[in-house]
mmCIF file of C-alpha atoms in Angstrom:
data_model
loop_
_atom_site.group_PDB
_atom_site.id
_atom_site.type_symbol
_atom_site.label_atom_id
_atom_site.label_comp_id
_atom_site.label_asym_id
_atom_site.label_seq_id
_atom_site.Cartn_x
_atom_site.Cartn_y
_atom_site.Cartn_z
ATOM 1 C CA MET A 1397 -0.009 -0.029 -0.111
ATOM 2 C CA SER A 1398 1.330 3.331 -0.990
ATOM 3 C CA VAL A 1399 1.712 6.346 1.464
ATOM 4 C CA ALA A 1400 -1.035 8.211 -0.109
ATOM 5 C CA GLU A 1401 -3.416 5.192 -0.024
ATOM 6 C CA SER A 1402 -2.436 4.784 3.620
ATOM 7 C CA MET A 1403 -3.241 8.339 4.489
ATOM 8 C CA GLN A 1404 -6.579 8.091 2.642
ATOM 9 C CA GLN A 1405 -7.632 4.873 4.471
ATOM 10 C CA GLN A 1406 -6.774 6.623 7.766
ATOM 11 C CA ALA A 1407 -8.851 9.661 6.864
ATOM 12 C CA ASP A 1408 -11.606 7.334 5.858
ATOM 13 C CA GLU A 1409 -11.494 5.447 9.186
ATOM 14 C CA PHE A 1410 -11.192 8.511 11.271
ATOM 15 C CA ARG A 1411 -14.425 9.855 9.645
ATOM 16 C CA SER A 1412 -16.256 6.621 10.157
ATOM 17 C CA ARG A 1413 -15.300 6.566 14.054
ATOM 18 C CA TYR A 1414 -15.983 10.124 14.545
ATOM 19 C CA LEU A 1415 -19.532 9.812 13.048
ATOM 20 C CA ALA A 1416 -20.129 6.778 15.142
ATOM 21 C CA VAL A 1417 -19.459 9.011 18.282
ATOM 22 C CA LYS A 1418 -21.682 11.744 16.760
ATOM 23 C CA GLU A 1419 -24.528 9.427 16.109
ATOM 24 C CA GLN A 1420 -24.720 8.177 19.703
ATOM 25 C CA ILE A 1421 -24.838 11.942 20.928
ATOM 26 C CA GLN A 1422 -27.728 12.637 18.498
ATOM 27 C CA LYS A 1423 -29.672 9.846 19.985
ATOM 28 C CA VAL A 1424 -30.225 12.107 22.875
ATOM 29 C CA ILE A 1425 -29.349 15.718 21.743
ATOM 30 C CA VAL A 1426 -31.784 17.266 19.222
ATOM 31 C CA GLY A 1427 -30.120 19.817 16.737
ATOM 32 C CA HIS A 1428 -27.218 21.916 17.629
ATOM 33 C CA GLU A 1429 -25.213 20.209 15.031
ATOM 34 C CA ASP A 1430 -22.461 22.915 14.948
ATOM 35 C CA ILE A 1431 -22.020 22.600 18.708
ATOM 36 C CA VAL A 1432 -21.634 18.896 18.632
ATOM 37 C CA HIS A 1433 -19.017 19.257 15.932
ATOM 38 C CA GLY A 1434 -17.303 21.842 17.886
ATOM 39 C CA VAL A 1435 -17.187 19.625 21.141
ATOM 40 C CA LEU A 1436 -15.985 16.550 19.174
ATOM 41 C CA THR A 1437 -13.302 18.584 17.362
ATOM 42 C CA CYS A 1438 -11.757 19.712 20.571
ATOM 43 C CA LEU A 1439 -11.985 16.140 21.997
ATOM 44 C CA PHE A 1440 -10.290 14.681 18.986
ATOM 45 C CA VAL A 1441 -7.539 17.495 19.114
ATOM 46 C CA GLY A 1442 -6.867 17.183 22.800
ATOM 47 C CA GLY A 1443 -8.035 20.707 23.766
ATOM 48 C CA HIS A 1444 -10.777 21.968 26.222
ATOM 49 C CA CYS A 1445 -14.100 23.706 25.252
ATOM 50 C CA LEU A 1446 -16.391 26.485 26.742
ATOM 51 C CA LEU A 1447 -19.899 26.633 26.073
ATOM 52 C CA GLU A 1448 -22.067 29.674 26.615
ATOM 53 C CA GLY A 1449 -25.700 30.018 26.633
ATOM 54 C CA VAL A 1450 -28.730 30.667 28.577
ATOM 55 C CA PRO A 1451 -30.170 27.858 30.818
ATOM 56 C CA GLY A 1452 -32.167 25.058 29.501
ATOM 57 C CA LEU A 1453 -30.578 24.560 26.082
ATOM 58 C CA GLY A 1454 -29.011 21.175 26.852
ATOM 59 C CA LYS A 1455 -25.314 22.240 27.342
ATOM 60 C CA THR A 1456 -24.919 19.884 30.528
ATOM 61 C CA LEU A 1457 -26.863 17.139 28.968
ATOM 62 C CA LEU A 1458 -24.548 17.143 25.700
ATOM 63 C CA ILE A 1459 -21.577 16.749 27.926
ATOM 64 C CA ARG A 1460 -23.138 13.935 29.896
ATOM 65 C CA THR A 1461 -24.177 12.291 26.731
ATOM 66 C CA LEU A 1462 -20.575 12.605 25.325
ATOM 67 C CA SER A 1463 -19.390 10.873 28.559
ATOM 68 C CA GLN A 1464 -21.881 8.061 27.969
ATOM 69 C CA ALA A 1465 -20.522 7.474 24.409
ATOM 70 C CA LEU A 1466 -16.921 7.256 25.473
ATOM 71 C CA ASP A 1467 -15.362 4.766 27.841
ATOM 72 C CA LEU A 1468 -13.720 7.446 30.060
ATOM 73 C CA ASN A 1469 -13.982 8.422 33.594
ATOM 74 C CA PHE A 1470 -16.497 11.312 34.044
ATOM 75 C CA SER A 1471 -17.082 13.924 36.783
ATOM 76 C CA ARG A 1472 -19.120 16.965 37.393
ATOM 77 C CA ILE A 1473 -18.286 20.082 39.290
ATOM 78 C CA GLN A 1474 -21.026 22.507 40.100
ATOM 79 C CA TYR A 1475 -19.354 25.863 40.619
ATOM 80 C CA THR A 1476 -20.543 28.059 43.273
ATOM 81 C CA PRO A 1477 -19.159 31.306 45.020
ATOM 82 C CA ASP A 1478 -18.277 29.298 48.048
ATOM 83 C CA LEU A 1479 -16.351 26.544 46.238
ATOM 84 C CA MET A 1480 -12.654 26.472 47.260
ATOM 85 C CA PRO A 1481 -9.557 25.178 45.179
ATOM 86 C CA ALA A 1482 -9.394 22.199 47.518
ATOM 87 C CA ASP A 1483 -12.986 21.132 46.742
ATOM 88 C CA ILE A 1484 -11.595 20.722 42.894
ATOM 89 C CA LEU A 1485 -8.219 19.470 43.437
ATOM 90 C CA GLY A 1486 -8.217 17.469 46.574
ATOM 91 C CA THR A 1487 -6.396 17.935 49.961
ATOM 92 C CA ASN A 1488 -4.088 16.173 52.281
ATOM 93 C CA MET A 1489 -5.968 14.556 55.116
ATOM 94 C CA VAL A 1490 -4.654 13.194 58.409
ATOM 95 C CA MET A 1491 -5.092 9.438 58.542
ATOM 96 C CA GLU A 1492 -4.439 6.908 61.331
ATOM 97 C CA THR A 1493 -2.297 3.767 60.469
ATOM 98 C CA PRO A 1494 -3.171 0.397 61.751
ATOM 99 C CA ASP A 1495 -0.167 0.672 64.121
ATOM 100 C CA GLY A 1496 -1.670 4.047 65.712
ATOM 101 C CA ARG A 1497 0.577 6.510 63.739
ATOM 102 C CA ARG A 1498 -0.952 9.440 61.958
ATOM 103 C CA VAL A 1499 0.095 10.427 58.472
ATOM 104 C CA PHE A 1500 -0.974 12.673 55.719
ATOM 105 C CA GLU A 1501 -2.728 11.002 52.841
ATOM 106 C CA PHE A 1502 -3.714 12.833 49.659
ATOM 107 C CA GLN A 1503 -7.529 12.601 48.948
ATOM 108 C CA LYS A 1504 -8.030 13.200 45.132
ATOM 109 C CA GLY A 1505 -10.710 15.748 44.006
ATOM 110 C CA PRO A 1506 -13.179 15.561 41.221
ATOM 111 C CA ILE A 1507 -10.711 16.846 38.820
ATOM 112 C CA PHE A 1508 -8.981 13.659 38.814
ATOM 113 C CA THR A 1509 -11.109 12.275 35.874
ATOM 114 C CA GLN A 1510 -10.714 12.183 32.118
ATOM 115 C CA ILE A 1511 -13.901 14.242 31.102
ATOM 116 C CA CYS A 1512 -14.693 17.110 33.654
ATOM 117 C CA LEU A 1513 -17.850 19.003 33.330
ATOM 118 C CA ALA A 1514 -17.249 22.398 35.001
ATOM 119 C CA ASP A 1515 -20.710 23.704 35.235
ATOM 120 C CA GLU A 1516 -21.371 27.322 35.404
ATOM 121 C CA ILE A 1517 -17.711 28.012 35.811
ATOM 122 C CA ASN A 1518 -18.171 31.733 35.934
ATOM 123 C CA ARG A 1519 -19.966 31.475 39.274
ATOM 124 C CA ALA A 1520 -16.787 30.527 41.213
ATOM 125 C CA THR A 1521 -14.353 33.088 42.617
ATOM 126 C CA PRO A 1522 -11.201 33.860 40.676
ATOM 127 C CA LYS A 1523 -9.097 31.931 43.344
ATOM 128 C CA THR A 1524 -11.053 28.742 42.561
ATOM 129 C CA GLN A 1525 -11.120 29.412 38.696
ATOM 130 C CA SER A 1526 -7.368 29.774 38.742
ATOM 131 C CA ALA A 1527 -7.124 26.124 40.232
ATOM 132 C CA MET A 1528 -8.159 24.938 36.978
ATOM 133 C CA LEU A 1529 -5.274 26.585 35.023
ATOM 134 C CA GLU A 1530 -2.495 24.117 35.846
ATOM 135 C CA THR A 1531 -4.846 21.128 35.301
ATOM 136 C CA MET A 1532 -5.821 22.428 31.815
ATOM 137 C CA GLN A 1533 -2.596 23.573 30.667
ATOM 138 C CA GLU A 1534 -0.338 20.914 32.274
ATOM 139 C CA GLY A 1535 -2.514 17.802 32.890
ATOM 140 C CA CYS A 1536 -1.404 17.662 36.336
ATOM 141 C CA VAL A 1537 -2.188 18.904 39.927
ATOM 142 C CA THR A 1538 0.352 20.276 42.421
ATOM 143 C CA VAL A 1539 -0.697 19.826 46.121
ATOM 144 C CA GLY A 1540 1.742 20.170 49.110
ATOM 145 C CA GLY A 1541 4.690 20.166 46.846
ATOM 146 C CA HIS A 1542 3.829 16.843 45.264
ATOM 147 C CA ARG A 1543 2.809 16.740 41.587
ATOM 148 C CA TYR A 1544 0.083 14.262 40.638
ATOM 149 C CA GLU A 1545 -0.471 13.397 36.916
ATOM 150 C CA LEU A 1546 -3.965 13.168 35.449
ATOM 151 C CA ASP A 1547 -5.047 10.219 33.377
ATOM 152 C CA LYS A 1548 -5.057 10.923 29.621
ATOM 153 C CA PRO A 1549 -7.003 11.788 27.609
ATOM 154 C CA PHE A 1550 -8.056 14.838 29.848
ATOM 155 C CA PHE A 1551 -10.873 17.033 28.678
ATOM 156 C CA VAL A 1552 -12.544 20.099 30.287
ATOM 157 C CA LEU A 1553 -15.938 21.060 29.159
ATOM 158 C CA ALA A 1554 -17.068 24.217 30.876
ATOM 159 C CA THR A 1555 -20.495 25.952 30.681
ATOM 160 C CA GLN A 1556 -21.386 29.536 31.563
ATOM 161 C CA ASN A 1557 -24.525 31.746 31.525
ATOM 162 C CA PRO A 1558 -24.108 34.979 29.589
ATOM 163 C CA ILE A 1559 -27.008 36.869 30.951
ATOM 164 C CA GLU A 1560 -26.937 36.406 34.650
ATOM 165 C CA GLN A 1561 -24.108 38.648 36.078
ATOM 166 C CA GLU A 1562 -25.117 38.844 39.884
ATOM 167 C CA GLY A 1563 -22.930 36.677 41.758
ATOM 168 C CA THR A 1564 -20.788 35.738 38.898
ATOM 169 C CA TYR A 1565 -17.001 36.198 38.121
ATOM 170 C CA PRO A 1566 -16.103 36.655 34.451
ATOM 171 C CA LEU A 1567 -13.300 34.330 33.401
ATOM 172 C CA PRO A 1568 -9.846 36.030 33.072
ATOM 173 C CA GLU A 1569 -8.459 36.281 29.725
ATOM 174 C CA ALA A 1570 -5.609 34.022 30.713
ATOM 175 C CA GLN A 1571 -7.992 31.108 31.444
ATOM 176 C CA LEU A 1572 -10.179 31.812 28.491
ATOM 177 C CA ASP A 1573 -7.238 31.532 26.249
ATOM 178 C CA ARG A 1574 -6.770 27.952 27.531
ATOM 179 C CA PHE A 1575 -10.074 26.868 25.940
ATOM 180 C CA MET A 1576 -9.610 25.676 22.362
ATOM 181 C CA PHE A 1577 -13.194 26.627 21.189
ATOM 182 C CA LYS A 1578 -15.823 28.938 22.774
ATOM 183 C CA LEU A 1579 -19.071 27.586 21.354
ATOM 184 C CA VAL A 1580 -22.336 29.779 21.610
ATOM 185 C CA VAL A 1581 -25.172 27.531 22.224
ATOM 186 C CA GLY A 1582 -28.330 29.188 20.566
ATOM 187 C CA TYR A 1583 -32.219 28.584 20.850
ATOM 188 C CA SER A 1584 -33.675 25.480 19.198
ATOM 189 C CA SER A 1585 -35.752 25.739 16.089
ATOM 190 C CA ALA A 1586 -39.669 24.862 15.908
ATOM 191 C CA ASP A 1587 -39.092 21.503 14.506
ATOM 192 C CA ASP A 1588 -36.297 20.645 17.166
ATOM 193 C CA LEU A 1589 -38.533 21.902 19.822
ATOM 194 C CA GLY A 1590 -41.219 19.470 18.808
ATOM 195 C CA THR A 1591 -38.709 16.626 18.813
ATOM 196 C CA ILE A 1592 -37.567 17.481 22.178
ATOM 197 C CA ILE A 1593 -41.076 17.441 23.571
ATOM 198 C CA ASP A 1594 -41.644 14.089 21.980
ATOM 199 C CA ARG A 1595 -38.460 12.569 23.429
ATOM 200 C CA THR A 1596 -38.870 14.089 26.889
ATOM 201 C CA THR A 1597 -42.539 13.900 27.755
ATOM 202 C CA LYS A 1598 -43.575 10.377 26.824
ATOM 203 C CA GLY A 1599 -41.889 8.329 29.463
ATOM 204 C CA THR A 1600 -39.117 6.899 27.164
ATOM 205 C CA ARG A 1601 -35.397 7.038 27.960
ATOM 206 C CA VAL A 1602 -32.696 6.954 25.376
ATOM 207 C CA GLU A 1603 -29.088 6.701 26.391
ATOM 208 C CA ALA A 1604 -25.890 6.831 24.296
ATOM 209 C CA GLU A 1605 -23.899 3.578 23.952
ATOM 210 C CA LYS A 1606 -20.186 3.493 24.514
ATOM 211 C CA VAL A 1607 -18.371 3.348 21.172
ATOM 212 C CA MET A 1608 -14.865 4.600 21.828
ATOM 213 C CA GLU A 1609 -12.317 4.419 24.598
ATOM 214 C CA GLY A 1610 -9.325 6.580 25.653
ATOM 215 C CA ALA A 1611 -6.516 4.649 23.770
ATOM 216 C CA GLU A 1612 -8.379 5.164 20.583
ATOM 217 C CA ILE A 1613 -9.001 8.927 21.186
ATOM 218 C CA MET A 1614 -5.237 9.296 21.845
ATOM 219 C CA LYS A 1615 -4.629 7.411 18.592
ATOM 220 C CA TRP A 1616 -6.658 9.827 16.537
ATOM 221 C CA GLN A 1617 -5.119 12.801 18.320
ATOM 222 C CA GLN A 1618 -1.672 11.678 16.843
ATOM 223 C CA VAL A 1619 -3.260 11.047 13.422
ATOM 224 C CA ILE A 1620 -4.590 14.437 13.307
ATOM 225 C CA ARG A 1621 -1.220 16.058 13.824
ATOM 226 C CA GLU A 1622 -0.072 14.197 10.888
ATOM 227 C CA VAL A 1623 -2.397 15.892 8.431
ATOM 228 C CA ILE A 1624 -0.487 17.995 5.879
ATOM 229 C CA LEU A 1625 -0.750 21.805 6.482
ATOM 230 C CA ALA A 1626 0.790 23.310 3.208
ATOM 231 C CA LYS A 1627 2.830 26.528 3.456
ATOM 232 C CA HIS A 1628 0.338 28.669 1.744
ATOM 233 C CA VAL A 1629 -2.465 27.555 4.112
ATOM 234 C CA GLN A 1630 -0.160 28.179 7.042
ATOM 235 C CA ASP A 1631 0.502 31.586 5.685
ATOM 236 C CA TYR A 1632 -3.138 32.193 5.576
ATOM 237 C CA ILE A 1633 -3.628 31.234 9.282
ATOM 238 C CA VAL A 1634 -0.757 33.452 10.141
ATOM 239 C CA ARG A 1635 -2.293 36.572 8.430
ATOM 240 C CA LEU A 1636 -5.799 35.779 9.932
ATOM 241 C CA THR A 1637 -4.208 35.907 13.405
ATOM 242 C CA LEU A 1638 -2.031 38.995 12.738
ATOM 243 C CA ALA A 1639 -5.062 40.778 11.312
ATOM 244 C CA THR A 1640 -6.477 40.689 14.929
ATOM 245 C CA HIS A 1641 -3.576 42.813 16.375
ATOM 246 C CA PRO A 1642 -4.432 46.568 16.764
ATOM 247 C CA GLU A 1643 -1.849 48.785 15.043
ATOM 248 C CA GLY A 1644 -0.131 45.626 13.886
ATOM 249 C CA PRO A 1645 1.627 45.239 10.416
ATOM 250 C CA LEU A 1646 -1.572 43.334 8.962
ATOM 251 C CA ALA A 1647 -4.231 45.190 11.026
ATOM 252 C CA LEU A 1648 -7.385 46.095 9.047
ATOM 253 C CA PRO A 1649 -9.148 49.368 9.783
ATOM 254 C CA ILE A 1650 -11.981 47.505 11.604
ATOM 255 C CA THR A 1651 -9.123 45.971 13.801
ATOM 256 C CA ASN A 1652 -7.816 49.255 14.723
ATOM 257 C CA GLN A 1653 -11.334 50.749 15.242
ATOM 258 C CA TYR A 1654 -12.789 48.050 17.319
ATOM 259 C CA LEU A 1655 -10.299 45.895 19.012
ATOM 260 C CA ARG A 1656 -8.175 46.478 22.157
ATOM 261 C CA TRP A 1657 -6.170 43.223 21.984
ATOM 262 C CA GLY A 1658 -5.837 40.594 19.438
ATOM 263 C CA SER A 1659 -5.201 36.763 19.503
ATOM 264 C CA SER A 1660 -2.274 35.066 21.211
ATOM 265 C CA PRO A 1661 -0.254 32.394 19.360
ATOM 266 C CA ARG A 1662 -2.598 29.751 20.751
ATOM 267 C CA GLY A 1663 -5.170 31.174 18.406
ATOM 268 C CA ALA A 1664 -3.081 30.284 15.357
ATOM 269 C CA GLN A 1665 -2.201 26.787 16.847
ATOM 270 C CA THR A 1666 -5.945 26.062 17.291
ATOM 271 C CA LEU A 1667 -6.794 27.218 13.652
ATOM 272 C CA ALA A 1668 -4.011 24.763 12.540
ATOM 273 C CA LEU A 1669 -5.157 21.784 14.559
ATOM 274 C CA THR A 1670 -8.862 21.994 14.326
ATOM 275 C CA ALA A 1671 -8.625 22.787 10.571
ATOM 276 C CA LYS A 1672 -6.997 19.347 10.255
ATOM 277 C CA VAL A 1673 -10.016 17.711 11.817
ATOM 278 C CA ARG A 1674 -12.339 19.337 9.289
ATOM 279 C CA ALA A 1675 -10.015 17.937 6.380
ATOM 280 C CA LEU A 1676 -10.242 14.473 7.708
ATOM 281 C CA LEU A 1677 -14.060 14.668 8.040
ATOM 282 C CA ASP A 1678 -14.087 15.723 4.171
ATOM 283 C CA GLY A 1679 -11.977 12.738 3.451
ATOM 284 C CA ARG A 1680 -8.708 14.674 2.710
ATOM 285 C CA TYR A 1681 -5.326 14.435 4.305
ATOM 286 C CA ASN A 1682 -4.212 17.984 3.803
ATOM 287 C CA VAL A 1683 -5.932 21.348 5.086
ATOM 288 C CA SER A 1684 -7.840 23.729 2.750
ATOM 289 C CA TYR A 1685 -8.583 27.385 3.074
ATOM 290 C CA GLU A 1686 -12.243 26.459 3.756
ATOM 291 C CA ASP A 1687 -11.338 24.206 6.597
ATOM 292 C CA VAL A 1688 -9.677 27.317 8.224
ATOM 293 C CA ARG A 1689 -12.598 29.500 7.620
ATOM 294 C CA ARG A 1690 -15.001 27.117 9.145
ATOM 295 C CA VAL A 1691 -13.136 27.037 12.449
ATOM 296 C CA TYR A 1692 -12.270 30.629 12.697
ATOM 297 C CA LEU A 1693 -15.104 31.870 14.841
ATOM 298 C CA PRO A 1694 -15.120 29.349 17.563
ATOM 299 C CA ALA A 1695 -11.306 29.343 17.806
ATOM 300 C CA MET A 1696 -10.992 33.237 18.005
ATOM 301 C CA ARG A 1697 -14.079 34.801 19.501
ATOM 302 C CA HIS A 1698 -12.813 34.447 23.045
ATOM 303 C CA ARG A 1699 -9.176 35.591 22.214
ATOM 304 C CA VAL A 1700 -9.878 39.041 21.079
ATOM 305 C CA ILE A 1701 -10.998 41.819 23.238
ATOM 306 C CA LEU A 1702 -13.255 44.672 22.125
ATOM 307 C CA ASN A 1703 -12.514 48.328 22.969
ATOM 308 C CA PHE A 1704 -14.975 50.827 24.448
ATOM 309 C CA GLU A 1705 -16.214 52.067 20.942
ATOM 310 C CA ALA A 1706 -17.239 48.618 19.964
ATOM 311 C CA GLN A 1707 -19.099 48.012 23.343
ATOM 312 C CA ALA A 1708 -20.763 51.385 22.910
ATOM 313 C CA GLU A 1709 -22.030 50.539 19.465
ATOM 314 C CA GLY A 1710 -23.371 47.097 20.732
ATOM 315 C CA LEU A 1711 -21.020 45.132 18.535
ATOM 316 C CA ASP A 1712 -19.811 41.615 19.555
ATOM 317 C CA THR A 1713 -16.418 39.993 18.678
ATOM 318 C CA ASP A 1714 -18.225 37.799 16.088
ATOM 319 C CA HIS A 1715 -19.035 40.820 14.044
ATOM 320 C CA VAL A 1716 -15.318 42.046 13.871
ATOM 321 C CA LEU A 1717 -14.150 38.549 13.101
ATOM 322 C CA LEU A 1718 -16.623 37.936 10.252
ATOM 323 C CA GLU A 1719 -15.515 41.083 8.479
ATOM 324 C CA LEU A 1720 -11.839 40.064 8.952
ATOM 325 C CA LEU A 1721 -12.662 36.711 7.585
ATOM 326 C CA GLU A 1722 -14.237 38.351 4.615
ATOM 327 C CA LYS A 1723 -11.334 40.969 3.947
ATOM 328 C CA VAL A 1724 -8.119 38.908 4.539
ATOM 329 C CA PRO A 1725 -7.416 37.287 1.200
ATOM 330 C CA GLU A 1726 -6.617 33.583 0.799
ATOM 331 C CA LYS A 1727 -3.393 34.378 -1.240
ATOM 332 C CA ALA A 1728 -0.991 37.422 -0.225
ATOM 333 C CA ASP A 1729 1.302 39.052 -2.479
ATOM 334 C CA ASP A 1730 5.267 38.944 -1.877
ATOM 335 C CA ALA A 1731 5.080 42.178 -0.173
ATOM 336 C CA VAL A 1732 2.672 41.051 2.530
ATOM 337 C CA LEU A 1733 4.395 37.765 2.937
ATOM 338 C CA ALA A 1734 7.666 39.727 3.547
ATOM 339 C CA THR A 1735 5.953 41.740 6.230
ATOM 340 C CA VAL A 1736 4.732 38.378 7.912
ATOM 341 C CA ALA A 1737 8.235 37.030 7.772
ATOM 342 C CA LYS A 1738 9.612 40.036 9.844
#
């Protein structure tokens, strides 16, 4: 078998397995196809995901259903203002041995899992929110000078309510940047609402079946990284990222008018990795411009910060990013590429 045939076979197999997980989720979750795609993309890339939406839209149910379709350990942390870091990470407890001696023993917290649902994460205080930083970035917990590794794969899915501000603490930018995608969960359509009523008010219960385990997920995470990212597509990702930097060399007029801060390098990394998932789902082993465009909003909307003028005009980050996506050309001339190289 040639290298090209082997690559194509892997792409076809990944698509089949991805759709198997998606099918199990859609047994329970009605609609929200883009949200399901976004969550699964983060899972297979090895990143974390933030879901934002008003209560009752199925955010928590989606995450629970995902955990049912995967043979992974699952825990839920309900964030509240009085939650302390030790409630998440665990703590050293004084234990008595059979011979009467007293010793410290570390009792693991709910973060020691593989899929962690951080429900209403913006209700916790900054001190508790920051306890998630090391776990999300490093995949480990440090308590009492000891480092404890988390099982892999490790995946944090957080939810937050955008409309209720009393008793909430907005996530700091440093923590937002650690989420690969920010997905905005919208309202269901009339047809979807009808289906939801049929499924949930007639006494029947449908649950997802386990179709994938951790070893296979990690295998696909490696395969995704081997997808080819051509130089011209990489340059497009670089220019899309630099276009978000106010007063930068590739800033557009709308950037300077409405943005206060642009994306970090994590934004470019996210675009590259998640676009590779889209390529595989389309049966290709190389990334296209369209793959990058399809993941641009969820990858970038939480990595740019609006200035006062944008807030005064009632704009959101999606408005600015969509205009950038429209105006940044797929192919740049040599002068622009030379500017990027500097």
